[in-house]
Short mmCIF file of C-alpha atoms and ligand atoms in Angstrom, two decimals:
data_model
loop_
_atom_site.label_atom_id
_atom_site.label_comp_id
_atom_site.label_asym_id
_atom_site.label_seq_id
_atom_site.Cartn_x
_atom_site.Cartn_y
_atom_site.Cartn_z
CA MET A 1 17.86 -7.30 17.53
CA SER A 2 14.42 -7.59 15.80
CA SER A 3 13.87 -5.94 12.44
CA LEU A 4 11.18 -3.29 12.13
CA ALA A 5 8.99 -5.75 10.20
CA GLU A 6 9.28 -8.24 13.12
CA VAL A 7 8.49 -5.52 15.66
CA LEU A 8 5.38 -4.51 13.75
CA GLU A 9 4.32 -8.11 13.08
CA ALA A 10 4.12 -8.65 16.80
CA ARG A 11 1.83 -5.64 17.13
CA THR A 12 -1.20 -6.85 15.21
CA VAL A 13 -4.72 -8.17 15.75
CA GLU A 14 -7.21 -9.80 13.41
CA ALA A 15 -8.87 -7.45 10.91
CA ALA A 16 -12.42 -6.21 11.44
CA PRO A 17 -14.70 -8.73 9.70
CA GLU A 18 -16.14 -5.94 7.58
CA LEU A 19 -12.73 -5.37 5.97
CA VAL A 20 -11.80 -8.84 4.88
CA GLU A 21 -13.24 -11.64 2.74
CA THR A 22 -12.05 -15.20 2.09
CA ILE A 23 -11.72 -15.57 -1.67
CA SER A 24 -10.25 -19.09 -1.81
CA ARG A 25 -8.80 -21.71 0.53
CA ASP A 26 -5.54 -19.83 1.00
CA ARG A 27 -6.32 -16.33 -0.16
CA LEU A 28 -8.01 -13.31 1.52
CA ARG A 29 -9.10 -9.99 0.09
CA CYS A 30 -8.51 -6.88 2.10
CA TYR A 31 -10.97 -3.95 1.72
CA SER A 32 -9.22 -1.37 3.87
CA CYS A 33 -8.10 0.61 0.84
CA GLY A 34 -8.74 0.95 -2.86
CA HIS A 35 -6.08 -1.61 -3.83
CA GLU A 36 -8.41 -4.40 -2.53
CA CYS A 37 -5.37 -6.73 -2.38
CA PRO A 38 -5.86 -10.42 -2.79
CA ILE A 39 -3.39 -11.75 -0.24
CA PRO A 40 -2.03 -15.32 -0.29
CA GLU A 41 -1.12 -17.20 2.90
CA GLY A 42 2.10 -15.83 4.34
CA ALA A 43 2.10 -12.66 2.22
CA ALA A 44 1.37 -8.98 2.95
CA GLY A 45 -0.62 -6.48 0.93
CA VAL A 46 0.79 -3.53 -0.99
CA CYS A 47 0.92 -1.50 2.23
CA LYS A 48 3.13 -4.21 3.84
CA VAL A 49 1.41 -3.75 7.23
CA ARG A 50 -1.65 -6.01 6.70
CA PHE A 51 -0.81 -9.65 6.09
CA ASN A 52 -2.30 -13.13 5.85
CA ARG A 53 -1.14 -15.43 8.62
CA GLY A 54 -2.82 -18.81 8.84
CA GLY A 55 -5.83 -17.66 6.86
CA LYS A 56 -6.40 -14.63 9.12
CA LEU A 57 -5.78 -11.04 8.05
CA GLN A 58 -3.54 -9.46 10.65
CA VAL A 59 -3.58 -5.71 10.99
CA PRO A 60 -1.63 -3.04 12.96
CA TRP A 61 -2.57 -2.49 16.60
CA GLY A 62 -1.25 -1.09 19.86
CA TYR A 63 1.41 1.46 18.86
CA VAL A 64 2.00 4.87 17.37
CA GLY A 65 4.70 5.88 14.90
CA GLY A 66 4.34 9.48 15.92
CA ILE A 67 2.14 11.86 17.98
CA GLN A 68 2.08 15.63 17.83
CA CYS A 69 -0.23 18.44 18.82
CA ASP A 70 -1.11 20.44 15.73
CA PRO A 71 -3.28 23.50 15.21
CA ILE A 72 -6.29 22.18 13.38
CA GLU A 73 -5.36 24.59 10.54
CA LYS A 74 -2.32 22.48 9.84
CA LYS A 75 -4.38 19.37 8.96
CA PRO A 76 -5.76 21.51 7.23
CA PHE A 77 -9.33 21.93 8.38
CA PHE A 78 -10.48 25.55 8.04
CA HIS A 79 -14.24 25.01 8.56
CA SER A 80 -14.10 23.08 11.78
CA ARG A 81 -13.44 24.69 15.15
CA PRO A 82 -10.87 27.29 14.08
CA GLY A 83 -8.04 27.58 16.54
CA ALA A 84 -8.63 24.11 18.07
CA LEU A 85 -5.81 21.84 19.08
CA ALA A 86 -5.78 18.64 17.05
CA PHE A 87 -4.13 15.76 18.88
CA SER A 88 -2.57 13.83 16.00
CA PHE A 89 -1.27 10.32 15.87
CA GLY A 90 -0.04 8.04 13.16
CA MET A 91 1.11 4.43 12.74
CA LEU A 92 3.53 3.25 10.06
CA GLY A 93 3.14 2.43 6.42
CA CYS A 94 1.20 3.66 3.37
CA ASP A 95 -0.54 2.22 0.34
CA LEU A 96 1.05 4.75 -2.01
CA HIS A 97 4.72 5.73 -2.50
CA CYS A 98 4.73 9.42 -3.42
CA SER A 99 8.30 10.61 -4.09
CA TYR A 100 7.49 14.08 -2.60
CA CYS A 101 5.93 12.74 0.62
CA GLN A 102 6.36 15.11 3.55
CA ASN A 103 5.68 12.32 6.07
CA TRP A 104 7.95 9.79 4.48
CA VAL A 105 9.69 8.83 7.73
CA THR A 106 6.49 7.24 8.92
CA SER A 107 4.67 6.42 5.65
CA GLN A 108 7.60 4.65 3.94
CA ALA A 109 9.00 2.95 7.07
CA LEU A 110 8.77 -0.57 5.63
CA ARG A 111 9.89 0.31 2.10
CA ASP A 112 12.80 2.66 2.59
CA PRO A 113 15.60 1.68 5.02
CA GLN A 114 16.37 5.36 5.59
CA ALA A 115 12.79 5.91 6.97
CA VAL A 116 13.31 5.13 10.62
CA ALA A 117 10.41 5.96 12.95
CA PRO A 118 10.51 3.63 16.00
CA PRO A 119 7.02 2.56 17.08
CA VAL A 120 5.92 3.29 20.61
CA ASP A 121 3.49 1.00 22.46
CA THR A 122 0.39 2.70 23.79
CA GLU A 123 -3.32 2.25 24.50
CA PRO A 124 -6.31 4.23 23.16
CA VAL A 125 -7.34 5.33 26.67
CA LEU A 126 -3.91 6.79 27.35
CA LEU A 127 -3.86 8.72 24.06
CA VAL A 128 -7.29 10.17 24.64
CA ARG A 129 -6.52 11.04 28.25
CA GLU A 130 -3.47 12.93 27.06
CA ALA A 131 -5.47 14.70 24.36
CA VAL A 132 -8.00 15.85 26.93
CA ASN A 133 -5.24 16.98 29.37
CA LEU A 134 -3.68 19.10 26.65
CA GLY A 135 -6.94 20.78 25.84
CA ALA A 136 -7.41 19.20 22.40
CA ARG A 137 -10.83 19.26 20.79
CA VAL A 138 -10.07 16.83 17.98
CA VAL A 139 -8.18 13.55 17.65
CA VAL A 140 -6.83 12.98 14.16
CA SER A 141 -5.30 9.88 12.52
CA THR A 142 -2.52 11.21 10.21
CA TYR A 143 1.20 10.97 9.33
CA ASN A 144 0.75 7.53 7.77
CA GLU A 145 -2.29 6.57 5.61
CA PRO A 146 -5.06 6.06 8.17
CA LEU A 147 -7.30 3.91 5.99
CA ILE A 148 -4.81 1.01 6.20
CA THR A 149 -4.86 1.20 10.00
CA SER A 150 -8.61 1.88 10.34
CA GLU A 151 -9.24 -0.69 13.13
CA TRP A 152 -6.79 1.05 15.48
CA ALA A 153 -8.12 4.50 14.60
CA VAL A 154 -11.70 3.43 15.25
CA GLU A 155 -10.77 2.05 18.64
CA ILE A 156 -9.16 5.39 19.55
CA PHE A 157 -12.04 7.33 18.15
CA LYS A 158 -14.53 5.45 20.29
CA HIS A 159 -12.69 6.68 23.37
CA ALA A 160 -12.30 10.13 21.96
CA ARG A 161 -16.00 10.48 21.19
CA ALA A 162 -16.85 9.23 24.70
CA ALA A 163 -14.61 12.02 26.04
CA GLY A 164 -16.48 14.60 23.99
CA LEU A 165 -13.81 15.05 21.29
CA MET A 166 -14.25 15.22 17.54
CA THR A 167 -12.34 12.75 15.33
CA GLY A 168 -10.80 12.97 11.88
CA PHE A 169 -8.72 11.32 9.10
CA VAL A 170 -6.02 13.04 7.11
CA SER A 171 -5.94 10.66 4.18
CA ASN A 172 -5.04 10.10 0.56
CA GLY A 173 -8.68 9.08 -0.02
CA ASN A 174 -7.83 5.71 -1.61
CA GLY A 175 -10.84 4.11 0.11
CA THR A 176 -13.52 1.55 -0.48
CA ARG A 177 -17.21 1.67 0.34
CA ARG A 178 -16.61 -0.96 3.00
CA VAL A 179 -13.92 0.95 4.87
CA LEU A 180 -15.92 4.14 4.73
CA ASP A 181 -18.98 2.40 6.12
CA PHE A 182 -16.74 0.92 8.82
CA ILE A 183 -15.36 4.28 10.02
CA ARG A 184 -18.49 6.36 9.41
CA PRO A 185 -20.14 5.89 12.86
CA HIS A 186 -16.94 7.11 14.54
CA ILE A 187 -15.66 9.97 12.41
CA ASP A 188 -16.49 13.68 12.07
CA LEU A 189 -13.89 15.14 9.73
CA TYR A 190 -12.06 13.89 6.69
CA LYS A 191 -9.35 15.52 4.64
CA VAL A 192 -8.71 14.02 1.19
CA ASP A 193 -5.43 14.73 -0.54
CA LEU A 194 -6.50 14.90 -4.20
CA LYS A 195 -3.01 14.78 -5.71
CA SER A 196 -3.86 15.05 -9.35
CA PHE A 197 -6.70 14.69 -11.79
CA ASP A 198 -4.73 12.45 -14.16
CA ASP A 199 -4.91 8.70 -13.72
CA ARG A 200 -1.38 8.31 -15.17
CA HIS A 201 0.02 10.59 -12.43
CA TYR A 202 -1.80 8.50 -9.82
CA ARG A 203 -0.32 5.34 -11.20
CA SER A 204 3.16 6.82 -10.91
CA LEU A 205 2.44 7.23 -7.20
CA GLY A 206 1.15 3.67 -6.88
CA GLY A 207 -2.60 4.31 -7.06
CA ARG A 208 -5.54 5.08 -9.35
CA LEU A 209 -7.65 8.18 -9.59
CA GLU A 210 -11.09 6.59 -9.58
CA PRO A 211 -11.15 5.21 -5.99
CA ILE A 212 -10.20 8.69 -4.69
CA LEU A 213 -13.08 10.29 -6.65
CA GLN A 214 -15.45 7.66 -5.30
CA THR A 215 -14.30 8.38 -1.76
CA ILE A 216 -14.94 12.06 -2.19
CA ARG A 217 -18.49 11.47 -3.47
CA ALA A 218 -19.22 8.93 -0.77
CA LEU A 219 -17.96 11.06 2.10
CA ARG A 220 -20.18 13.91 0.99
CA GLU A 221 -23.20 11.57 0.70
CA MET A 222 -22.41 10.27 4.16
CA ASP A 223 -22.32 13.81 5.65
CA VAL A 224 -18.78 13.52 6.96
CA TRP A 225 -17.22 17.01 6.99
CA LEU A 226 -14.85 16.99 4.04
CA GLU A 227 -12.02 19.33 2.98
CA ILE A 228 -9.78 18.64 -0.01
CA VAL A 229 -6.08 19.52 -0.47
CA THR A 230 -4.01 19.58 -3.59
CA LEU A 231 -0.29 20.09 -3.28
CA LEU A 232 0.55 22.06 -6.43
CA ILE A 233 3.76 20.68 -7.96
CA PRO A 234 5.16 22.62 -10.88
CA GLY A 235 5.33 20.41 -13.98
CA PHE A 236 3.44 17.55 -12.29
CA ASN A 237 -0.13 18.69 -11.72
CA ASN A 238 -0.31 22.46 -12.28
CA SER A 239 -1.37 22.65 -15.89
CA ARG A 240 -4.39 24.89 -16.46
CA ASP A 241 -6.33 22.00 -17.99
CA GLU A 242 -5.72 19.73 -14.97
CA ILE A 243 -6.70 22.38 -12.42
CA GLU A 244 -9.81 23.15 -14.51
CA ARG A 245 -10.88 19.48 -14.44
CA LEU A 246 -9.98 18.91 -10.83
CA THR A 247 -11.83 21.96 -9.48
CA SER A 248 -14.85 21.38 -11.74
CA PHE A 249 -15.09 17.89 -10.33
CA ILE A 250 -15.07 19.18 -6.71
CA ALA A 251 -17.63 21.89 -7.49
CA GLY A 252 -19.83 19.22 -9.14
CA VAL A 253 -19.82 17.23 -5.91
CA SER A 254 -20.48 20.41 -3.92
CA PRO A 255 -19.37 24.03 -4.22
CA ASP A 256 -19.26 24.12 -0.39
CA ILE A 257 -16.29 21.73 -0.13
CA PRO A 258 -13.24 23.83 0.90
CA TRP A 259 -10.32 23.34 -1.47
CA HIS A 260 -6.82 24.05 -0.21
CA VAL A 261 -4.19 24.51 -2.90
CA THR A 262 -0.81 24.30 -1.17
CA ALA A 263 2.82 25.00 -2.15
CA PHE A 264 5.26 22.24 -2.84
CA HIS A 265 8.80 22.46 -1.47
CA LYS A 266 11.52 20.04 -2.37
CA ASP A 267 11.25 16.93 -0.20
CA TYR A 268 12.12 13.25 0.00
CA ARG A 269 13.04 12.01 -3.45
CA MET A 270 11.37 14.77 -5.51
CA ASN A 271 13.98 17.49 -5.96
CA ASP A 272 13.59 18.37 -9.62
CA PRO A 273 10.54 20.66 -9.74
CA ASP A 274 10.98 24.21 -8.57
CA ASN A 275 9.12 25.28 -5.43
CA THR A 276 5.58 26.51 -6.04
CA THR A 277 5.28 30.31 -6.16
CA PRO A 278 2.51 32.42 -4.62
CA GLU A 279 1.46 33.40 -8.16
CA MET A 280 0.93 29.74 -9.12
CA LEU A 281 -1.30 29.23 -6.12
CA MET A 282 -3.30 32.42 -6.85
CA GLU A 283 -3.78 31.41 -10.43
CA ALA A 284 -5.05 27.95 -9.45
CA ALA A 285 -7.34 29.58 -6.88
CA ALA A 286 -8.78 31.86 -9.56
CA ILE A 287 -9.63 28.85 -11.73
CA ALA A 288 -11.36 27.22 -8.79
CA HIS A 289 -13.38 30.35 -8.06
CA ALA A 290 -14.39 30.60 -11.69
CA ASN A 291 -15.54 26.98 -11.54
CA GLY A 292 -17.86 27.80 -8.67
CA LEU A 293 -15.98 26.73 -5.55
CA ARG A 294 -16.91 29.02 -2.70
CA TYR A 295 -14.10 28.38 -0.23
CA VAL A 296 -10.65 28.27 -1.76
CA TYR A 297 -7.51 28.57 0.32
CA ALA A 298 -3.80 28.83 -0.54
CA GLY A 299 -1.41 27.26 1.93
CA ASN A 300 2.25 26.86 2.88
CA ILE A 301 3.26 30.44 1.98
CA PRO A 302 1.78 32.59 4.76
CA GLY A 303 1.27 36.25 4.18
CA ARG A 304 2.03 36.11 0.40
CA VAL A 305 -1.21 34.84 -1.07
CA GLY A 306 -3.49 37.92 -0.71
CA ASP A 307 -6.88 37.06 0.78
CA LEU A 308 -6.53 33.31 0.25
CA GLU A 309 -5.86 32.38 3.86
CA ASN A 310 -9.13 33.97 5.16
CA THR A 311 -12.67 32.67 5.19
CA ARG A 312 -15.19 35.15 3.79
CA CYS A 313 -18.96 34.83 3.50
CA HIS A 314 -19.67 33.44 0.01
CA HIS A 315 -22.78 35.64 -0.19
CA CYS A 316 -21.73 39.14 0.98
CA ARG A 317 -17.88 38.62 1.16
CA ALA A 318 -17.71 39.75 4.76
CA MET A 319 -14.61 38.65 6.60
CA LEU A 320 -15.38 35.75 8.93
CA VAL A 321 -12.09 34.07 9.93
CA GLU A 322 -8.88 35.92 9.42
CA ARG A 323 -5.67 33.85 9.36
CA TYR A 324 -1.93 34.15 9.00
CA GLY A 325 -0.56 30.65 8.49
CA TYR A 326 -2.06 28.64 11.27
CA PHE A 327 -2.65 31.69 13.46
CA ILE A 328 -6.26 32.90 13.89
CA GLN A 329 -6.24 36.68 13.86
CA GLY A 330 -9.98 37.31 13.83
CA TYR A 331 -13.22 35.34 14.22
CA ARG A 332 -16.70 36.73 13.52
CA LEU A 333 -19.03 33.76 13.00
CA THR A 334 -22.32 33.73 14.81
CA ALA A 335 -23.06 31.03 17.42
CA ASP A 336 -24.97 28.97 14.83
CA GLY A 337 -22.18 29.27 12.20
CA GLY A 338 -23.57 32.17 10.17
CA CYS A 339 -22.35 35.41 8.68
CA PRO A 340 -22.98 38.19 11.20
CA ASP A 341 -23.59 40.69 8.35
CA CYS A 342 -26.09 38.90 6.04
CA GLY A 343 -27.02 35.78 8.02
CA THR A 344 -25.86 33.32 5.39
CA ARG A 345 -25.15 29.86 6.88
CA ILE A 346 -21.50 28.96 6.36
CA PRO A 347 -20.91 25.22 5.82
CA GLY A 348 -18.70 23.52 8.40
CA ARG A 349 -18.55 22.17 11.90
CA TRP A 350 -18.27 25.36 13.88
CA GLY A 351 -18.45 25.74 17.64
CA SER A 352 -20.90 28.13 19.28
CA GLN A 353 -17.98 30.50 19.84
CA PHE A 354 -14.25 30.94 19.23
CA ASP A 355 -12.49 29.33 22.15
CA GLY A 356 -9.05 30.87 21.62
CA GLN A 357 -6.06 29.10 20.27
CA ILE A 358 -3.77 26.89 22.39
CA ALA A 359 -0.99 26.89 19.80
CA SER A 360 -0.43 28.25 16.29
CA THR A 361 2.61 26.04 15.71
CA PRO A 362 2.93 22.24 16.29
CA PHE A 363 4.44 20.91 19.49
CA LEU A 364 5.27 17.53 20.96
CA PRO A 365 3.28 16.34 23.94
CA GLY A 366 5.42 16.03 27.07
CA ARG A 367 4.47 12.50 27.96
CA ARG A 368 7.40 10.21 28.37
CA LEU A 369 7.07 7.44 25.78
CA ARG A 370 8.82 4.13 25.85
CA VAL A 371 10.61 3.71 22.57
CA LEU A 372 10.83 0.11 21.45
S1 SF4 B 1 -4.83 -1.77 3.21
FE1 SF4 B 1 -4.79 -1.64 0.97
S2 SF4 B 1 -2.69 -2.06 0.42
FE2 SF4 B 1 -2.98 -2.81 2.49
S3 SF4 B 1 -3.55 -4.96 2.30
FE3 SF4 B 1 -5.41 -3.78 2.41
S4 SF4 B 1 -6.04 -3.39 0.31
FE4 SF4 B 1 -3.85 -3.98 0.29
#
């Protein structure tokens, strides 16, 4: 029986030329994420899914590690088509190794023998057809780190756009200018997981802070719709000083970027910290508001965070989108995405109307998939 590494190795194509450079006779550099790995012949990059074979960079292609239909609020995107169904797919592997990962079964598949997510062969046209049949409005690359599998996502996104769907990444943001330029013509929405504002914390997760900050600035410049999430982990990233610096940075890029501060629950290998309390989220949100952020949301503890699940007009404070968890309880935006009371334009990618909600909880599509 083939190992998972052998199964995945057979499911690769050559990297997009924009994302690779030859740096010596037997060494390539990959630009698909901020590690910019120099990869010798026969070796793989940090992510373990992109590798140098015979002087060519081989990259993942032709399978999914998971698909699921999620409310768009789960990604979370709160300023893009509230209530829409987001057809979500992922491959396997990640360029970081966060001990609290909530998608570790797919992200750590090649690092941790307990992470078993069998890949399933598929084609972009089949995925998009299924998304359309299910009534999805958005196709999202998520569950593993999408930057390291950008070529496959872009191929799916081309089909999705042709079918009238929006597209998005749910990402750790460890990008490069090259990979952002590569995906830009095909992507509408981008969620960056800003895990900390301390470079030492990032290094403990296998990354660096600066590439993530550069990605955030670049996405904003490129006019990709951006929302940022920080999972608040007691004792790791919830000091007042760190939240001050993190939210000041976001507000400095733009006060219109929605910031979601979400509650940690014990997961994967991180079992020491206590779970985040509603009070901790509300305190972090108050700091963010004081630093000028206009759209601050608290997540993962529905119904216990006061007004922090709702979207209000930043000018007159009128209620615009009322939520409980992923469920949309009320929608009052005008057809051009404005406040009906004062006319202020609300930043986002709104539809001309609220189209209802297909599901407020995730579900698996019914298609029969061939497990390898
Ligand atoms: S995607 Fe990132 S981790 Fe993987 S090979 Fe490329 S630069 Fe290295």
